[in-house]
Amino acid sequence: MNTTALIMIDMEQMYLQQDLRDRYGWPAIWEFDRVLSSCVELAQAAREAGIPVIYTRQVEREDGADTMPVYRRLKDKAKSEFGETQDMSPSGEASQIIDVIAPKPGDIVIEKLRWDAFFNTPLDNILRNLGATRIIIAGLQTNVCVETTARSGLMRNYEVGIAEDAVSTDGKSLHFAALEAMKVLYAEVLPWKDLIDTEQEWNHGISTPHYGRIDNDR
């Protein structure tokens, strides 16, 4: 029985709407095109290996009643200054998964309201029903939804792997800082091709000296 699942975090159209993201003060995603291509390759390789592919979508009600307060303030500010903001409602353009990485038949899609893909979603139940004990996390953003979901998965006793070449965020320094932080927690942070082998033991984190501590004096 396959015990690995892939969680593809928030590969949504909102990241293609940089003009609207600029109004929130959010830079473009670092190396977005390369990371998107890696995510496409990873998702297809997972399917071919019989690994379930689970997508998440960040959504919110049209009236903003379930939006985090700080985001509500940002959206209100953007709307008052520019008259337009990203539509993250379930039917809105911004919350739709990017066409090139869109789910295939048999893939699972869940909607989430917060950075943690486990929080108030069926993700944990789905993984346990699938018999998954190991999760590979890819997508956006490294220091936000990817890292928060990784920490939540570790607390639920999953083995967690981060596909370091299939995640990114709005800044190179934030990206690498988040990867180093997750290494300290003993998440397996490796290129996706090294994580996709379901027979491979994940022990890099506990066998590599100074894992996640690259800035420490040695």
GROMACS .gro file of N, CA and C in nm, residues 64-179:
model
  348
   64GLY      N    1  -1.642   3.867   0.294
   64GLY     CA    2  -1.524   3.879   0.379
   64GLY      C    3  -1.545   3.837   0.523
   65ALA      N    4  -1.658   3.776   0.555
   65ALA     CA    5  -1.689   3.742   0.694
   65ALA      C    6  -1.592   3.639   0.753
   66ASP      N    7  -1.530   3.557   0.669
   66ASP     CA    8  -1.439   3.455   0.719
   66ASP      C    9  -1.292   3.488   0.690
   67THR      N   10  -1.266   3.611   0.645
   67THR     CA   11  -1.130   3.654   0.612
   67THR      C   12  -1.055   3.697   0.738
   68MET      N   13  -0.926   3.667   0.743
   68MET     CA   14  -0.846   3.712   0.856
   68MET      C   15  -0.850   3.865   0.865
   69PRO      N   16  -0.861   3.920   0.984
   69PRO     CA   17  -0.877   4.065   0.999
   69PRO      C   18  -0.772   4.148   0.928
   70VAL      N   19  -0.645   4.106   0.933
   70VAL     CA   20  -0.541   4.185   0.867
   70VAL      C   21  -0.562   4.187   0.717
   71TYR      N   22  -0.608   4.075   0.659
   71TYR     CA   23  -0.636   4.072   0.515
   71TYR      C   24  -0.757   4.158   0.481
   72ARG      N   25  -0.854   4.161   0.570
   72ARG     CA   26  -0.970   4.246   0.546
   72ARG      C   27  -0.927   4.392   0.538
   73ARG      N   28  -0.837   4.431   0.627
   73ARG     CA   29  -0.789   4.569   0.625
   73ARG      C   30  -0.711   4.598   0.498
   74LEU      N   31  -0.627   4.502   0.456
   74LEU     CA   32  -0.551   4.519   0.333
   74LEU      C   33  -0.644   4.532   0.212
   75LYS      N   34  -0.745   4.445   0.208
   75LYS     CA   35  -0.839   4.448   0.095
   75LYS      C   36  -0.920   4.577   0.095
   76ASP      N   37  -0.963   4.619   0.212
   76ASP     CA   38  -1.039   4.744   0.220
   76ASP      C   39  -0.954   4.862   0.174
   77LYS      N   40  -0.828   4.863   0.214
   77LYS     CA   41  -0.737   4.971   0.173
   77LYS      C   42  -0.716   4.970   0.022
   78ALA      N   43  -0.691   4.850  -0.034
   78ALA     CA   44  -0.669   4.839  -0.178
   78ALA      C   45  -0.794   4.881  -0.256
   79LYS      N   46  -0.910   4.839  -0.206
   79LYS     CA   47  -1.033   4.872  -0.277
   79LYS      C   48  -1.063   5.021  -0.271
   80SER      N   49  -1.036   5.083  -0.155
   80SER     CA   50  -1.064   5.226  -0.143
   80SER      C   51  -0.969   5.309  -0.228
   81GLU      N   52  -0.844   5.263  -0.244
   81GLU     CA   53  -0.745   5.338  -0.320
   81GLU      C   54  -0.751   5.312  -0.470
   82PHE      N   55  -0.786   5.186  -0.507
   82PHE     CA   56  -0.780   5.148  -0.648
   82PHE      C   57  -0.913   5.102  -0.705
   83GLY      N   58  -1.010   5.080  -0.618
   83GLY     CA   59  -1.143   5.041  -0.665
   83GLY      C   60  -1.154   4.896  -0.706
   84GLU      N   61  -1.050   4.818  -0.683
   84GLU     CA   62  -1.052   4.677  -0.725
   84GLU      C   63  -0.957   4.599  -0.636
   85THR      N   64  -0.991   4.473  -0.612
   85THR     CA   65  -0.905   4.384  -0.535
   85THR      C   66  -0.923   4.242  -0.586
   86GLN      N   67  -0.840   4.151  -0.536
   86GLN     CA   68  -0.850   4.012  -0.582
   86GLN      C   69  -0.977   3.947  -0.529
   87ASP      N   70  -1.045   3.874  -0.617
   87ASP     CA   71  -1.166   3.802  -0.581
   87ASP      C   72  -1.129   3.660  -0.543
   88MET      N   73  -1.122   3.635  -0.410
   88MET     CA   74  -1.082   3.505  -0.360
   88MET      C   75  -1.202   3.419  -0.320
   89SER      N   76  -1.321   3.455  -0.365
   89SER     CA   77  -1.437   3.371  -0.340
   89SER      C   78  -1.419   3.239  -0.415
   90PRO      N   79  -1.488   3.133  -0.374
   90PRO     CA   80  -1.470   3.003  -0.440
   90PRO      C   81  -1.490   3.007  -0.591
   91SER      N   82  -1.575   3.098  -0.638
   91SER     CA   83  -1.598   3.108  -0.783
   91SER      C   84  -1.515   3.218  -0.848
   92GLY      N   85  -1.439   3.293  -0.768
   92GLY     CA   86  -1.361   3.404  -0.821
   92GLY      C   87  -1.242   3.358  -0.903
   93GLU      N   88  -1.200   3.444  -0.995
   93GLU     CA   89  -1.087   3.408  -1.082
   93GLU      C   90  -0.960   3.384  -1.003
   94ALA      N   91  -0.934   3.466  -0.902
   94ALA     CA   92  -0.807   3.459  -0.830
   94ALA      C   93  -0.789   3.327  -0.757
   95SER      N   94  -0.898   3.263  -0.715
   95SER     CA   95  -0.887   3.140  -0.636
   95SER      C   96  -0.883   3.013  -0.720
   96GLN      N   97  -0.893   3.027  -0.852
   96GLN     CA   98  -0.890   2.909  -0.939
   96GLN      C   99  -0.746   2.860  -0.956
   97ILE      N  100  -0.730   2.730  -0.969
   97ILE     CA  101  -0.597   2.672  -0.988
   97ILE      C  102  -0.548   2.703  -1.130
   98ILE      N  103  -0.422   2.739  -1.141
   98ILE     CA  104  -0.362   2.775  -1.270
   98ILE      C  105  -0.380   2.661  -1.370
   99ASP      N  106  -0.419   2.696  -1.490
   99ASP     CA  107  -0.455   2.596  -1.591
   99ASP      C  108  -0.348   2.490  -1.612
  100VAL      N  109  -0.223   2.530  -1.622
  100VAL     CA  110  -0.118   2.436  -1.659
  100VAL      C  111  -0.095   2.330  -1.551
  101ILE      N  112  -0.137   2.359  -1.428
  101ILE     CA  113  -0.121   2.261  -1.319
  101ILE      C  114  -0.255   2.217  -1.265
  102ALA      N  115  -0.360   2.236  -1.342
  102ALA     CA  116  -0.495   2.203  -1.297
  102ALA      C  117  -0.507   2.055  -1.260
  103PRO      N  118  -0.591   2.024  -1.162
  103PRO     CA  119  -0.610   1.884  -1.120
  103PRO      C  120  -0.657   1.796  -1.235
  104LYS      N  121  -0.615   1.671  -1.230
  104LYS     CA  122  -0.657   1.569  -1.325
  104LYS      C  123  -0.763   1.481  -1.259
  105PRO      N  124  -0.838   1.405  -1.339
  105PRO     CA  125  -0.935   1.312  -1.279
  105PRO      C  126  -0.868   1.222  -1.176
  106GLY      N  127  -0.931   1.211  -1.061
  106GLY     CA  128  -0.877   1.131  -0.952
  106GLY      C  129  -0.802   1.212  -0.848
  107ASP      N  130  -0.760   1.334  -0.884
  107ASP     CA  131  -0.697   1.422  -0.786
  107ASP      C  132  -0.803   1.476  -0.689
  108ILE      N  133  -0.759   1.519  -0.574
  108ILE     CA  134  -0.847   1.571  -0.469
  108ILE      C  135  -0.821   1.720  -0.452
  109VAL      N  136  -0.928   1.798  -0.437
  109VAL     CA  137  -0.915   1.942  -0.415
  109VAL      C  138  -0.988   1.977  -0.286
  110ILE      N  139  -0.919   2.048  -0.196
  110ILE     CA  140  -0.985   2.096  -0.076
  110ILE      C  141  -0.970   2.248  -0.067
  111GLU      N  142  -1.066   2.312  -0.002
  111GLU     CA  143  -1.062   2.456   0.018
  111GLU      C  144  -1.024   2.485   0.162
  112LYS      N  145  -0.943   2.588   0.180
  112LYS     CA  146  -0.900   2.627   0.314
  112LYS      C  147  -0.916   2.777   0.333
  113LEU      N  148  -0.929   2.817   0.459
  113LEU     CA  149  -0.949   2.958   0.493
  113LEU      C  150  -0.827   3.021   0.557
  114ARG      N  151  -0.730   2.937   0.596
  114ARG     CA  152  -0.612   2.987   0.666
  114ARG      C  153  -0.487   2.926   0.605
  115TRP      N  154  -0.371   2.966   0.656
  115TRP     CA  155  -0.245   2.918   0.598
  115TRP      C  156  -0.227   2.768   0.617
  116ASP      N  157  -0.277   2.715   0.725
  116ASP     CA  158  -0.262   2.573   0.758
  116ASP      C  159  -0.366   2.491   0.682
  117ALA      N  160  -0.319   2.402   0.595
  117ALA     CA  161  -0.412   2.321   0.514
  117ALA      C  162  -0.486   2.219   0.597
  118PHE      N  163  -0.443   2.195   0.720
  118PHE     CA  164  -0.514   2.103   0.809
  118PHE      C  165  -0.624   2.172   0.888
  119PHE      N  166  -0.616   2.304   0.904
  119PHE     CA  167  -0.706   2.376   0.994
  119PHE      C  168  -0.847   2.385   0.937
  120ASN      N  169  -0.943   2.321   1.007
  120ASN     CA  170  -1.085   2.324   0.966
  120ASN      C  171  -1.107   2.274   0.824
  121THR      N  172  -1.025   2.175   0.782
  121THR     CA  173  -1.044   2.112   0.651
  121THR      C  174  -1.047   1.961   0.673
  122PRO      N  175  -1.088   1.885   0.570
  122PRO     CA  176  -1.089   1.739   0.582
  122PRO      C  177  -0.955   1.674   0.551
  123LEU      N  178  -0.847   1.753   0.540
  123LEU     CA  179  -0.720   1.699   0.493
  123LEU      C  180  -0.670   1.582   0.578
  124ASP      N  181  -0.672   1.596   0.710
  124ASP     CA  182  -0.622   1.489   0.796
  124ASP      C  183  -0.703   1.360   0.777
  125ASN      N  184  -0.834   1.372   0.773
  125ASN     CA  185  -0.919   1.254   0.751
  125ASN      C  186  -0.890   1.190   0.615
  126ILE      N  187  -0.873   1.272   0.513
  126ILE     CA  188  -0.845   1.220   0.380
  126ILE      C  189  -0.713   1.143   0.379
  127LEU      N  190  -0.610   1.203   0.439
  127LEU     CA  191  -0.479   1.136   0.442
  127LEU      C  192  -0.486   1.003   0.516
  128ARG      N  193  -0.557   1.001   0.628
  128ARG     CA  194  -0.565   0.877   0.706
  128ARG      C  195  -0.648   0.772   0.632
  129ASN      N  196  -0.753   0.814   0.563
  129ASN     CA  197  -0.830   0.720   0.482
  129ASN      C  198  -0.747   0.662   0.368
  130LEU      N  199  -0.654   0.742   0.317
  130LEU     CA  200  -0.564   0.696   0.210
  130LEU      C  201  -0.451   0.609   0.264
  131GLY      N  202  -0.437   0.604   0.395
  131GLY     CA  203  -0.327   0.529   0.455
  131GLY      C  204  -0.195   0.601   0.447
  132ALA      N  205  -0.198   0.733   0.428
  132ALA     CA  206  -0.074   0.810   0.413
  132ALA      C  207  -0.010   0.837   0.549
  133THR      N  208   0.119   0.812   0.557
  133THR     CA  209   0.196   0.848   0.676
  133THR      C  210   0.308   0.946   0.641
  134ARG      N  211   0.327   0.967   0.512
  134ARG     CA  212   0.433   1.055   0.461
  134ARG      C  213   0.371   1.153   0.363
  135ILE      N  214   0.402   1.281   0.378
  135ILE     CA  215   0.347   1.382   0.285
  135ILE      C  216   0.460   1.462   0.222
  136ILE      N  217   0.448   1.482   0.092
  136ILE     CA  218   0.536   1.572   0.018
  136ILE      C  219   0.459   1.702  -0.003
  137ILE      N  220   0.518   1.814   0.034
  137ILE     CA  221   0.452   1.944   0.020
  137ILE      C  222   0.522   2.025  -0.086
  138ALA      N  223   0.442   2.082  -0.178
  138ALA     CA  224   0.493   2.169  -0.283
  138ALA      C  225   0.396   2.285  -0.298
  139GLY      N  226   0.438   2.387  -0.375
  139GLY     CA  227   0.347   2.498  -0.403
  139GLY      C  228   0.390   2.627  -0.338
  140LEU      N  229   0.291   2.709  -0.301
  140LEU     CA  230   0.316   2.846  -0.257
  140LEU      C  231   0.243   2.876  -0.126
  141GLN      N  232   0.299   2.956  -0.040
  141GLN     CA  233   0.429   3.018  -0.041
  141GLN      C  234   0.515   2.953   0.065
  142THR      N  235   0.647   2.947   0.041
  142THR     CA  236   0.737   2.870   0.128
  142THR      C  237   0.723   2.907   0.274
  143ASN      N  238   0.724   3.035   0.305
  143ASN     CA  239   0.725   3.082   0.443
  143ASN      C  240   0.587   3.104   0.502
  144VAL      N  241   0.484   3.076   0.426
  144VAL     CA  242   0.347   3.100   0.474
  144VAL      C  243   0.272   2.967   0.477
  145CYS      N  244   0.197   2.937   0.372
  145CYS     CA  245   0.112   2.816   0.375
  145CYS      C  246   0.192   2.687   0.371
  146VAL      N  247   0.305   2.686   0.300
  146VAL     CA  248   0.386   2.565   0.295
  146VAL      C  249   0.444   2.535   0.433
  147GLU      N  250   0.508   2.633   0.493
  147GLU     CA  251   0.569   2.611   0.623
  147GLU      C  252   0.466   2.582   0.732
  148THR      N  253   0.354   2.656   0.731
  148THR     CA  254   0.251   2.634   0.833
  148THR      C  255   0.192   2.495   0.822
  149THR      N  256   0.167   2.450   0.699
  149THR     CA  257   0.114   2.314   0.678
  149THR      C  258   0.215   2.209   0.718
  150ALA      N  259   0.343   2.233   0.689
  150ALA     CA  260   0.448   2.139   0.728
  150ALA      C  261   0.453   2.123   0.879
  151ARG      N  262   0.450   2.232   0.952
  151ARG     CA  263   0.454   2.226   1.098
  151ARG      C  264   0.331   2.152   1.151
  152SER      N  265   0.217   2.179   1.092
  152SER     CA  266   0.094   2.114   1.135
  152SER      C  267   0.099   1.964   1.106
  153GLY      N  268   0.156   1.928   0.992
  153GLY     CA  269   0.170   1.786   0.959
  153GLY      C  270   0.264   1.715   1.054
  154LEU      N  271   0.374   1.780   1.089
  154LEU     CA  272   0.468   1.721   1.184
  154LEU      C  273   0.402   1.698   1.319
  155MET      N  274   0.319   1.792   1.362
  155MET     CA  275   0.251   1.776   1.491
  155MET      C  276   0.148   1.664   1.489
  156ARG      N  277   0.106   1.623   1.369
  156ARG     CA  278   0.012   1.512   1.355
  156ARG      C  279   0.084   1.381   1.325
  157ASN      N  280   0.215   1.382   1.341
  157ASN     CA  281   0.299   1.262   1.329
  157ASN      C  282   0.314   1.211   1.186
  158TYR      N  283   0.298   1.299   1.088
  158TYR     CA  284   0.332   1.262   0.951
  158TYR      C  285   0.482   1.285   0.929
  159GLU      N  286   0.543   1.201   0.846
  159GLU     CA  287   0.673   1.235   0.790
  159GLU      C  288   0.649   1.343   0.686
  160VAL      N  289   0.726   1.450   0.693
  160VAL     CA  290   0.702   1.564   0.605
  160VAL      C  291   0.825   1.590   0.519
  161GLY      N  292   0.803   1.597   0.389
  161GLY     CA  293   0.907   1.633   0.295
  161GLY      C  294   0.868   1.760   0.221
  162ILE      N  295   0.963   1.851   0.206
  162ILE     CA  296   0.941   1.975   0.132
  162ILE      C  297   1.018   1.967   0.001
  163ALA      N  298   0.948   1.979  -0.110
  163ALA     CA  299   1.014   1.978  -0.241
  163ALA      C  300   1.077   2.115  -0.263
  164GLU      N  301   1.204   2.129  -0.228
  164GLU     CA  302   1.267   2.260  -0.223
  164GLU      C  303   1.272   2.330  -0.359
  165ASP      N  304   1.268   2.255  -0.468
  165ASP     CA  305   1.270   2.314  -0.601
  165ASP      C  306   1.129   2.330  -0.658
  166ALA      N  307   1.027   2.302  -0.579
  166ALA     CA  308   0.887   2.317  -0.623
  166ALA      C  309   0.808   2.399  -0.523
  167VAL      N  310   0.877   2.486  -0.452
  167VAL     CA  311   0.813   2.584  -0.363
  167VAL      C  312   0.882   2.718  -0.383
  168SER      N  313   0.811   2.825  -0.351
  168SER     CA  314   0.873   2.958  -0.357
  168SER      C  315   0.784   3.055  -0.281
  169THR      N  316   0.832   3.180  -0.273
  169THR     CA  317   0.756   3.285  -0.206
  169THR      C  318   0.797   3.419  -0.265
  170ASP      N  319   0.748   3.528  -0.205
  170ASP     CA  320   0.775   3.661  -0.262
  170ASP      C  321   0.904   3.719  -0.206
  171GLY      N  322   1.013   3.646  -0.231
  171GLY     CA  323   1.144   3.693  -0.191
  171GLY      C  324   1.238   3.576  -0.170
  172LYS      N  325   1.357   3.585  -0.229
  172LYS     CA  326   1.456   3.478  -0.219
  172LYS      C  327   1.498   3.453  -0.074
  173SER      N  328   1.522   3.561   0.002
  173SER     CA  329   1.568   3.544   0.140
  173SER      C  330   1.462   3.479   0.227
  174LEU      N  331   1.336   3.518   0.209
  174LEU     CA  332   1.227   3.455   0.284
  174LEU      C  333   1.216   3.307   0.250
  175HIS      N  334   1.233   3.275   0.123
  175HIS     CA  335   1.225   3.136   0.078
  175HIS      C  336   1.328   3.049   0.148
  176PHE      N  337   1.454   3.091   0.143
  176PHE     CA  338   1.560   3.007   0.199
  176PHE      C  339   1.556   3.007   0.351
  177ALA      N  340   1.516   3.117   0.412
  177ALA     CA  341   1.504   3.118   0.558
  177ALA      C  342   1.398   3.018   0.605
  178ALA      N  343   1.286   3.010   0.531
  178ALA     CA  344   1.180   2.915   0.567
  178ALA      C  345   1.228   2.771   0.550
  179LEU      N  346   1.300   2.744   0.443
  179LEU     CA  347   1.353   2.608   0.423
  179LEU      C  348   1.447   2.570   0.537
   0.00000   0.00000   0.00000
